[in-house]
Tab-separated table of C-alpha atoms in Angstrom:
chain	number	residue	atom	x	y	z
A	1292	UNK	CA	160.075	136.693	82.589
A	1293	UNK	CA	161.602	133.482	82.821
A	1294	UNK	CA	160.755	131.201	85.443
A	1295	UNK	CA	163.224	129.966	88.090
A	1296	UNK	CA	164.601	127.434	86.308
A	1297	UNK	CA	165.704	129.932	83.289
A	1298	UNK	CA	162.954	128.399	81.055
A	1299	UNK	CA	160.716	130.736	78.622
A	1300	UNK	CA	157.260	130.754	79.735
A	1301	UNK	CA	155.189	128.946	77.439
A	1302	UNK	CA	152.328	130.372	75.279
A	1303	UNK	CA	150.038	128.806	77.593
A	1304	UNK	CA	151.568	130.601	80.145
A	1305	UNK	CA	151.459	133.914	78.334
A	1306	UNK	CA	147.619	133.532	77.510
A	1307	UNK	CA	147.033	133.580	80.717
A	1308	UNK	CA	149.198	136.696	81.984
A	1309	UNK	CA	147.300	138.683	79.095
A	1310	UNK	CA	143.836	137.119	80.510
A	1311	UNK	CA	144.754	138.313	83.685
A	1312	UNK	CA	145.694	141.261	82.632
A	1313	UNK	CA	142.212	141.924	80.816
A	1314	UNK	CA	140.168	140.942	84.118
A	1315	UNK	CA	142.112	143.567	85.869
A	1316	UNK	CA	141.962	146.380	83.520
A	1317	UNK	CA	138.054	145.962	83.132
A	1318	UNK	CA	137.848	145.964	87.095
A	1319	UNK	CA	139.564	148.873	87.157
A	1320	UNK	CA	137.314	150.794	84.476
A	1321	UNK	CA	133.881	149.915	86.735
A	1322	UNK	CA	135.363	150.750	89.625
A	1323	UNK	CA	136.307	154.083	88.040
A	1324	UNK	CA	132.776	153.860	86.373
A	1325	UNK	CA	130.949	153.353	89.442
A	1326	UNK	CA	132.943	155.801	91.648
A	1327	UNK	CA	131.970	158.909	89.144
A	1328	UNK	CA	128.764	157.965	90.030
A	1329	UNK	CA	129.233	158.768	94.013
A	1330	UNK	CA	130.514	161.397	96.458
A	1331	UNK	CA	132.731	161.724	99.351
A	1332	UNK	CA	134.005	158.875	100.738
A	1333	UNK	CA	132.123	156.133	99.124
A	1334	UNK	CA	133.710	157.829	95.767
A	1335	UNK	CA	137.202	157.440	97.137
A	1336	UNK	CA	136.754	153.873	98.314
A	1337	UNK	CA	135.588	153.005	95.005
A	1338	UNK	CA	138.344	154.802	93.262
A	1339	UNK	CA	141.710	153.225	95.633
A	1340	UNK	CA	139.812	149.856	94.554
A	1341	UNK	CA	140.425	150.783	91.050
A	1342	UNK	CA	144.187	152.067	92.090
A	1343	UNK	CA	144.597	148.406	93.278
A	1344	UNK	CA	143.168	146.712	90.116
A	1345	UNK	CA	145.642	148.938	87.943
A	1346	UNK	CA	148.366	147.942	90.289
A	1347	UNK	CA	147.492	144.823	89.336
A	1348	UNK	CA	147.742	145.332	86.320
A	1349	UNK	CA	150.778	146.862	85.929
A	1350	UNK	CA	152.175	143.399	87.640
A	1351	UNK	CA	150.763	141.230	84.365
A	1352	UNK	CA	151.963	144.093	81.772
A	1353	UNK	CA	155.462	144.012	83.342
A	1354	UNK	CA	155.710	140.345	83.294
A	1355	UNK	CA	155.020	139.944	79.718
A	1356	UNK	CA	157.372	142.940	78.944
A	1357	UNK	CA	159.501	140.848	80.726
A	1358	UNK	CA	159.027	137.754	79.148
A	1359	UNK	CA	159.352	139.694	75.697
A	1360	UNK	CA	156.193	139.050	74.962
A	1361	UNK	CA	153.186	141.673	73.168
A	1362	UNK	CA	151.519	143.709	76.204
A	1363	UNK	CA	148.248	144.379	74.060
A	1364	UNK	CA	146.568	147.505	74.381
A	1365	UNK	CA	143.741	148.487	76.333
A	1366	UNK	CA	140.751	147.733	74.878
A	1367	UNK	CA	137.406	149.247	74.840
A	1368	UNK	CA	135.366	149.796	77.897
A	1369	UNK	CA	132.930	146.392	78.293
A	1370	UNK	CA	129.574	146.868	77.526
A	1371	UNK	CA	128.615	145.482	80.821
A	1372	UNK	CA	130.621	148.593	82.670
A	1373	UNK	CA	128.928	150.769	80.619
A	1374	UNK	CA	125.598	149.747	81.634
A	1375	UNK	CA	126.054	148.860	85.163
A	1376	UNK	CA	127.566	152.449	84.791
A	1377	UNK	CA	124.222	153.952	83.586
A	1378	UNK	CA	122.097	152.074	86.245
A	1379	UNK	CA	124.358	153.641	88.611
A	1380	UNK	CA	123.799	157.119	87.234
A	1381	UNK	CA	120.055	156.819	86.888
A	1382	UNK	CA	119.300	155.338	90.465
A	1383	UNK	CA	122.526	154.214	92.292
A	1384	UNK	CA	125.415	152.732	93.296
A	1385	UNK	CA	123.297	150.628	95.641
A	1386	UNK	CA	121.219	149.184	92.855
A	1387	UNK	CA	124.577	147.516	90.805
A	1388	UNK	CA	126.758	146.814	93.869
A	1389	UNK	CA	125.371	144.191	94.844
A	1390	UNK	CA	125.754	142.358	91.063
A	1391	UNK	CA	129.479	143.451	91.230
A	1392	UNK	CA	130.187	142.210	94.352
A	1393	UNK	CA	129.057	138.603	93.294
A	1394	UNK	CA	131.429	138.600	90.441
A	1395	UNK	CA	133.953	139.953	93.102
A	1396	UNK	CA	133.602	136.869	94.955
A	1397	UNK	CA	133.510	134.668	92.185
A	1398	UNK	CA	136.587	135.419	91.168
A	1399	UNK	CA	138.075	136.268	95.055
A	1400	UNK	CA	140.208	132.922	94.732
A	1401	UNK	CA	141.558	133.387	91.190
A	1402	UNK	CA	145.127	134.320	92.583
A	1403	UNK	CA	144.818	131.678	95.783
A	1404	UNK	CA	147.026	129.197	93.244
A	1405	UNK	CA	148.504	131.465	90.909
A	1406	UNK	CA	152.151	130.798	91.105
A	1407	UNK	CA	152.899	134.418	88.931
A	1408	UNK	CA	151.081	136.696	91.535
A	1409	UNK	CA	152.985	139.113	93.499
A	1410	UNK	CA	152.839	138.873	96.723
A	1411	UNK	CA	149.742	140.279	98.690
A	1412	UNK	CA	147.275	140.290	95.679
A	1413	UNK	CA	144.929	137.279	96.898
A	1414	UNK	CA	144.462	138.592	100.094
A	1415	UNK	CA	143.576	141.821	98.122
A	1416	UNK	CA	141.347	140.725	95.810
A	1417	UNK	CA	139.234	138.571	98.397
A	1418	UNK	CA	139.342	141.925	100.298
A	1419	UNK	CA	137.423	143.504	97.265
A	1420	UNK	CA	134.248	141.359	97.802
A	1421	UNK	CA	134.347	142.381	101.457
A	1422	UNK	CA	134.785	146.185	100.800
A	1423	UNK	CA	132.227	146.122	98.589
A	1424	UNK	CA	129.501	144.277	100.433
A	1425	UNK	CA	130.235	147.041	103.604
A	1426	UNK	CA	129.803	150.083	100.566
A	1427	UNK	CA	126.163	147.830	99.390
A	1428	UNK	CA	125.044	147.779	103.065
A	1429	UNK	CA	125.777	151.318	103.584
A	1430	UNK	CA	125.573	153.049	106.955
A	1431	UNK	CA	126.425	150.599	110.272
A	1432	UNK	CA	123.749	148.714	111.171
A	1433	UNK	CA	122.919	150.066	115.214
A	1434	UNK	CA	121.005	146.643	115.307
A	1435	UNK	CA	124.400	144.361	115.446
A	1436	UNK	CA	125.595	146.583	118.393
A	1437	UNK	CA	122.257	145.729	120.311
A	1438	UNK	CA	123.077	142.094	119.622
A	1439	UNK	CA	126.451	142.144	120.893
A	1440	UNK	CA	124.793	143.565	124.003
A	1441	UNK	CA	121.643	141.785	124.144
A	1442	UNK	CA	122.161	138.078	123.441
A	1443	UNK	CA	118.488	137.454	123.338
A	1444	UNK	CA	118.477	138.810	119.981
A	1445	UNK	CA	120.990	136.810	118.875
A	1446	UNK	CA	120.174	133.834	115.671
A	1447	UNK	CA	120.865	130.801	116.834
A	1448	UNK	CA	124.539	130.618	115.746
A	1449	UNK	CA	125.384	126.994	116.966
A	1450	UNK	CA	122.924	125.266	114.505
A	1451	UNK	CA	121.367	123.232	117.350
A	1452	UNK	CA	117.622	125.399	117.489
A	1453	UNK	CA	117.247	125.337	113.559
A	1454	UNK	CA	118.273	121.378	113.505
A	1455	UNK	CA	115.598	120.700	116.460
A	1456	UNK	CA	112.613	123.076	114.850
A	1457	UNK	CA	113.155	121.174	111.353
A	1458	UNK	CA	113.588	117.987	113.824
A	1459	UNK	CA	110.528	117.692	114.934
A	1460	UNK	CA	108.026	119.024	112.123
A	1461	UNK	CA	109.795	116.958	109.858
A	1462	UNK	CA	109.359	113.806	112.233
A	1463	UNK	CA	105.440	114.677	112.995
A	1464	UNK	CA	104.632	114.977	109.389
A	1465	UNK	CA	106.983	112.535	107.391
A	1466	UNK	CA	106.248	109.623	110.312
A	1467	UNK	CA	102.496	110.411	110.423
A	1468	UNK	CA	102.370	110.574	106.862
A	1469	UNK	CA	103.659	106.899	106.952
A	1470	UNK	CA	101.489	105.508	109.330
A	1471	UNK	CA	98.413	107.478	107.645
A	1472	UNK	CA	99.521	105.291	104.394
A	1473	UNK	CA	99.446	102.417	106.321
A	1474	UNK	CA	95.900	103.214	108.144
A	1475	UNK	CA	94.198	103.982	104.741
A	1476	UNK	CA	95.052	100.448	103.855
A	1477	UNK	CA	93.484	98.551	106.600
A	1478	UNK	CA	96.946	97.487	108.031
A	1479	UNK	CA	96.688	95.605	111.709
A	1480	UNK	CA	97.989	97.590	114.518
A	1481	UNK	CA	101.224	95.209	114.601
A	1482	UNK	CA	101.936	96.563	111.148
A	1483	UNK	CA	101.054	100.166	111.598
A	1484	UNK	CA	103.323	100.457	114.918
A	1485	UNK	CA	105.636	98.297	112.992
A	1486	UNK	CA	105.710	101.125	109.744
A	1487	UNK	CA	105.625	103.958	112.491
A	1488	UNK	CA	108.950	102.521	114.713
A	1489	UNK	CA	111.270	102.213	111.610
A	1490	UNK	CA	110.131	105.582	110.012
A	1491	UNK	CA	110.927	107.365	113.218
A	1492	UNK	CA	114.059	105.123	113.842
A	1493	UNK	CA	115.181	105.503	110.006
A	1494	UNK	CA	114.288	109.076	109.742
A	1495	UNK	CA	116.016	110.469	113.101
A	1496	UNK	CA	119.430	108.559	112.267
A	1497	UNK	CA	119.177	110.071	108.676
A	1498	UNK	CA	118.671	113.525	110.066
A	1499	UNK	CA	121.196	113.140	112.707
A	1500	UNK	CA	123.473	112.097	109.989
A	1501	UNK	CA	122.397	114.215	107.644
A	1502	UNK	CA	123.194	117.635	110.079
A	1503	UNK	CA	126.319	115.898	111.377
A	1504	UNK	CA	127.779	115.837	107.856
A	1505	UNK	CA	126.186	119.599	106.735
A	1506	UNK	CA	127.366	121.284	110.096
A	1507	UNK	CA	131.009	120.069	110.204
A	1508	UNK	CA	131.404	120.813	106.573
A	1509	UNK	CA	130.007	124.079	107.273
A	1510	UNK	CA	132.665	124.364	109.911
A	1511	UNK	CA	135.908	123.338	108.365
A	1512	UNK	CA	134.410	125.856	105.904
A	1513	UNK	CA	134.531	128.741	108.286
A	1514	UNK	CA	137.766	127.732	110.148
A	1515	UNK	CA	139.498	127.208	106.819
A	1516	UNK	CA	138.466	131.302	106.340
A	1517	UNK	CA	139.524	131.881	109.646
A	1518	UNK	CA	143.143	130.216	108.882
A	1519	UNK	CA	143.397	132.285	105.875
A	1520	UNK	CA	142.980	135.518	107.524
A	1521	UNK	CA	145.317	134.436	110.211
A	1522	UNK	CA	147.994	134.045	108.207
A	1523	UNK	CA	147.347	136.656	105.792
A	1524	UNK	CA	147.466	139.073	109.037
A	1525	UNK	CA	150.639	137.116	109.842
A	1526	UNK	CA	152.513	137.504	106.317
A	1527	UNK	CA	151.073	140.986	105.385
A	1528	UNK	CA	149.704	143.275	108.326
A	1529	UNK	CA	150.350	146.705	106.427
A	1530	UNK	CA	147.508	145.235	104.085
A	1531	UNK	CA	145.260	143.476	106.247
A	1532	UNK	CA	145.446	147.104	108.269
A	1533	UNK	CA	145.091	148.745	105.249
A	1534	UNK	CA	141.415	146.389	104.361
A	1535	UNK	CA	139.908	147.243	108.044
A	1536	UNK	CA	140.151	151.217	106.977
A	1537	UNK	CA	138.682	150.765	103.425
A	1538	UNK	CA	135.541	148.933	105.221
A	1539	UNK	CA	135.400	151.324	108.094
A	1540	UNK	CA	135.229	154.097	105.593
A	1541	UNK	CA	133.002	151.890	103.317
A	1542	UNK	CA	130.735	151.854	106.657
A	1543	UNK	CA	130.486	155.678	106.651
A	1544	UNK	CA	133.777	157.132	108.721
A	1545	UNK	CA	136.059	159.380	107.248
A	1546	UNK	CA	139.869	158.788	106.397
A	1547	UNK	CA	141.471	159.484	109.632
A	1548	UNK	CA	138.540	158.122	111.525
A	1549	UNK	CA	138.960	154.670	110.131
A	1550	UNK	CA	142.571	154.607	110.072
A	1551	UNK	CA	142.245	155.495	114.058
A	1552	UNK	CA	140.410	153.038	114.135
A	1553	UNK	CA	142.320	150.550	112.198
A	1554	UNK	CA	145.486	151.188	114.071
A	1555	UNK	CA	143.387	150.453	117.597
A	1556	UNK	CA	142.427	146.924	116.278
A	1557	UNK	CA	145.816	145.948	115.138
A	1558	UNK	CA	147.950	146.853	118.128
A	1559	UNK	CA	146.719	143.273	119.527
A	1560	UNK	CA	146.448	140.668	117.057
A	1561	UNK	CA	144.281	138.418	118.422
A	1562	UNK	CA	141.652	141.214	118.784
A	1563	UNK	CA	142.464	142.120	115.191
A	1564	UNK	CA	142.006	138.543	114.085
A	1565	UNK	CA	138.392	138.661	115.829
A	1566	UNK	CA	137.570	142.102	114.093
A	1567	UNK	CA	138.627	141.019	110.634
A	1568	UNK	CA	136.646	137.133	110.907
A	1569	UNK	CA	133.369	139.617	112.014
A	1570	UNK	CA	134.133	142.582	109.649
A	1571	UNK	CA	135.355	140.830	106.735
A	1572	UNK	CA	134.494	137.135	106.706
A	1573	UNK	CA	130.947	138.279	108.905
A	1574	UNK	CA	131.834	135.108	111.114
A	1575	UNK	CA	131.794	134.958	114.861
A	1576	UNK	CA	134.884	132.853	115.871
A	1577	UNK	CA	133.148	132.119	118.923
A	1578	UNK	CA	130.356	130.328	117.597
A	1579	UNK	CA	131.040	128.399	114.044
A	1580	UNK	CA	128.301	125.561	115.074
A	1581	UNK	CA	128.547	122.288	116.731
A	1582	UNK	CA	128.199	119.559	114.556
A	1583	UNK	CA	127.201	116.687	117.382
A	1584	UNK	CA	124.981	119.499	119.331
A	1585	UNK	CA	123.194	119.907	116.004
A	1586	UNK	CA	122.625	116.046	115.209
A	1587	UNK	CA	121.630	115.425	118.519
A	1588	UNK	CA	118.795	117.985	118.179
A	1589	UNK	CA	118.349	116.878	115.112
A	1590	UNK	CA	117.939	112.850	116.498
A	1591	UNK	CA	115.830	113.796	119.351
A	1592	UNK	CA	113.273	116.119	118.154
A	1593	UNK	CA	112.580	114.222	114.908
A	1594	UNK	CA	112.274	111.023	117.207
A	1595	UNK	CA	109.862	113.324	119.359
A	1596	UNK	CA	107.851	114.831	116.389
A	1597	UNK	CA	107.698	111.245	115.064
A	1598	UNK	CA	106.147	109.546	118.307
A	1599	UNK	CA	103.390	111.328	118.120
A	1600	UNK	CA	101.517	109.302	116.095
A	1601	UNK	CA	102.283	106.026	117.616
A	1602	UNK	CA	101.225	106.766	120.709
A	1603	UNK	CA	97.569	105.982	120.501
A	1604	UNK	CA	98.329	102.532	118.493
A	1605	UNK	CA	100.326	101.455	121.296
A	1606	UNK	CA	97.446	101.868	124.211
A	1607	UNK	CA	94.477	101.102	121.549
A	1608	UNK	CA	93.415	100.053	117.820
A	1609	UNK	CA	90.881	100.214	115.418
A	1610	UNK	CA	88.857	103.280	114.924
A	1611	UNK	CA	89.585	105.191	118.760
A	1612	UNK	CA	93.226	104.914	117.961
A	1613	UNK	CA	93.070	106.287	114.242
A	1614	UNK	CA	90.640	109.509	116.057
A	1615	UNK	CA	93.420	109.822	118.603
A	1616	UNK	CA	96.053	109.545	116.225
A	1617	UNK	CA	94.675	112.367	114.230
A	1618	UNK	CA	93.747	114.312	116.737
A	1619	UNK	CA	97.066	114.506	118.199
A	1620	UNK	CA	98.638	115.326	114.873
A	1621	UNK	CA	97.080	118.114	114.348
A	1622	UNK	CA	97.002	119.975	117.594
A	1623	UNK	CA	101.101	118.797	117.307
A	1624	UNK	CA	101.064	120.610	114.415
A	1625	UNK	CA	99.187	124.330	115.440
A	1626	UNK	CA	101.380	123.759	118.384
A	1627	UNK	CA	104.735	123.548	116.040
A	1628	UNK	CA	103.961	126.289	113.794
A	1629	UNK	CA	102.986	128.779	116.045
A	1630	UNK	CA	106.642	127.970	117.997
A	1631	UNK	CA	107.923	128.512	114.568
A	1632	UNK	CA	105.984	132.016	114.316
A	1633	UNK	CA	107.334	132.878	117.797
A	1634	UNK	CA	110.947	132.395	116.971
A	1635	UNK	CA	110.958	134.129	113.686
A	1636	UNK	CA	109.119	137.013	115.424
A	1637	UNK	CA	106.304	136.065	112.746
A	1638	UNK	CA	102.710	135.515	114.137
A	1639	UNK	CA	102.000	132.460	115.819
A	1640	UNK	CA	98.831	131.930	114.223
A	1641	UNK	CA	99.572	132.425	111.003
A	1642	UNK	CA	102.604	129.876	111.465
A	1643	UNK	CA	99.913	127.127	112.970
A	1644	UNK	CA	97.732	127.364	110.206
A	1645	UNK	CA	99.956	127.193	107.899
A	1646	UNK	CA	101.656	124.150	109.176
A	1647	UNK	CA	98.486	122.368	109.390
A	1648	UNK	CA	97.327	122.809	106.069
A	1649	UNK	CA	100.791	121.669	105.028
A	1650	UNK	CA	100.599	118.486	107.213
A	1651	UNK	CA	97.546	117.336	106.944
A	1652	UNK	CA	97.705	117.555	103.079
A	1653	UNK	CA	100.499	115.182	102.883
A	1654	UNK	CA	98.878	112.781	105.270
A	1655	UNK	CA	95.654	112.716	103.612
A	1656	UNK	CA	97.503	112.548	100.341
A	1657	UNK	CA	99.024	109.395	102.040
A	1658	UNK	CA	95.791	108.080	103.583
A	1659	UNK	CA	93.982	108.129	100.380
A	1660	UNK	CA	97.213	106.617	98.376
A	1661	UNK	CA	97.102	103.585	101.309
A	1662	UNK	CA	93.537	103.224	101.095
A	1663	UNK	CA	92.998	102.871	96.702
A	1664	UNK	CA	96.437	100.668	97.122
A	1665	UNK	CA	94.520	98.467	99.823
A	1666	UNK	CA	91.246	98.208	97.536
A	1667	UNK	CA	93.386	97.329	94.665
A	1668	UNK	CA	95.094	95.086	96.529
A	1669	UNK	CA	92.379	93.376	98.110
């Protein structure tokens, strides 16, 4: 078809219409493939995702008809459809969906910049991924219910908890680890609260920095999502309507369930942007992370975990100081992995020891590196 300027496409241009083509006819033959190896519903999802990929390909073959050009013919069924299509057979969909629905979103923004694309494909394809992770999960999970209703269940969505748990043990054991060095090499107290002020002023700027930068890219991630739906619900609401009852019939309800459903959600639109951020994107709108409540966590707890250590040099020296300096690392430590342990539901025990035989191996690694420096030295 010639573009809008009446010029011939070019064979560049071509290659990739029949490229296009291929990608679509092959996700139409596993989707086929996989859906002969289901029943009921889950067998009729599977199979309108394959009507969709062969509308899709019907777009490519009638622009190179078009264009004049050779529409070639299918080819043979790719070997890796053929034996995600025996897994599939001899255990279950369950086993190869997840492997498909990787590829899915791999390739969700092929047509986000595809000038030749009808209209409405993007949004479908990115809707594949999404349909297919609700078909690998299987049956609604009661548990995210209880969590709507039960916030004490909730993860901690904002970023701040995670940024002030890795806050402080990474302050308590990088800072101690410093200070050990410089104990092991017969430092002076000057130096060693000199060594232990800059690692915890160094090290709680970095991290502050460091979760600033993560968290607000992690954001304009999520609201860029966010945009995309919203205007994707703006353009084409017949198919973002049309997404919300493949997953709600992906999650286990039948046809006129889910279209029920469906038709509920999208009578308001802000409600229906809310449902399809959770549903599709799995985002909560209400809680994509605070970048400056995360670094501030971040800068307090590491300066906290990091203090630790000092403490004792700053009352005493010499010998009682080094005791009290160890002593108060390590109880820090039991005392930070089993909060750990509690959080992750984990026991607390378990947690403590673990942390201290992590800690205190990387500050007697740094002890006895400071000390055969200080001999050397010497």
């Amino acid at each position: 078809m010639p573009d809008p300027a009446g010029e011939q496409p070019t064979a560049a241009r071509l290659r990739r219409w029949r490229e296009l083509l291929r990608g679509e006819r092959d996700a139409a033959a596993l989707y086929e493939r996989l859906a002969r190896a289901e029943t009921g519903e889950r067998r009729e999802v599977l199979r309108e995702l394959a009507a969709v990929e062969r509308r899709h390909a019907a777009h490519w073959e009638d622009k190179l008809r078009a264009a004049g050009a050779e529409v070639p013919p299918p080819g043979r069924v790719p070997w890796r459809t053929r034996l995600l299509g025996l897994v599939a057979d001899r255990w279950s969909t369950a086993a190869v969906l997840p492997l498909v629905e990787r590829a899915e979103k791999a390739d969700a923004g092929t047509y986000d910049a595809e000038p030749d694309a009808a209209p409405g494909m993007a949004g479908e394809e990115r809707g594949h991924a999404r349909t297919l992770s609700r078909l690998a999960e299987g049956r609604p999970d009661p548990r995210a219910g209880i969590a709507r209703r039960e916030t004490w269940h909730r993860g901690d969505r904002s970023g701040a908890l995670r940024a002030a748990v890795f806050g402080v043990s990474d302050g308590l054991v990088s800072n101690t680890a410093l200070v050990m060095g410089f104990a092991g090499s017969g430092s002076s107290r000057t130096a060693l609260v000199l060594a232990g002020v800059a690692g915890l002023l160094a090290g709680a700027f970095s991290m502050a920095a460091g979760e600033y930068v993560s968290m607000s890219g992690q954001r304009e991630m999520y609201e860029r999502e966010i945009g995309l739906e919203s205007r994707e619900l703006e353009e084409d609401p017949e198919s973002e309507r049309d997404e919300l009852v493949l997953l709600y019939r992906a999650k286990g309800l039948s046809r006129q369930e889910a279209r029920r459903v469906a038709d509920t959600i999208m009578n308001d639109r802000d409600v229906a942007l809310d449902t399809l951020a959770r549903e599709e994107l799995g985002l909560d709108p209400d809680a994509l992370g605070s970048p400056w409540s995360a670094a501030a966590s971040s800068l307090l707890t590491f300066a906290l975990g990091a203090l630790v250590v000092i403490l004792p040099y700053l009352v005493t020296s010499g010998t009682p100081a080094f005791v009290a300096a160890v002593c108060l690392f390590l109880v820090s430590l039991c005392a930070v992995g089993a909060g750990i342990g509690l959080l992750n539901g984990r026991s607390p025990w378990r947690s403590a020891g673990r942390q201290l035989l992590v800690g205190a191996l990387a500050a007697a690694v740094t002890f006895g590196a400071g000390r055969l420096l200080g001999t050397s030295v010497s």
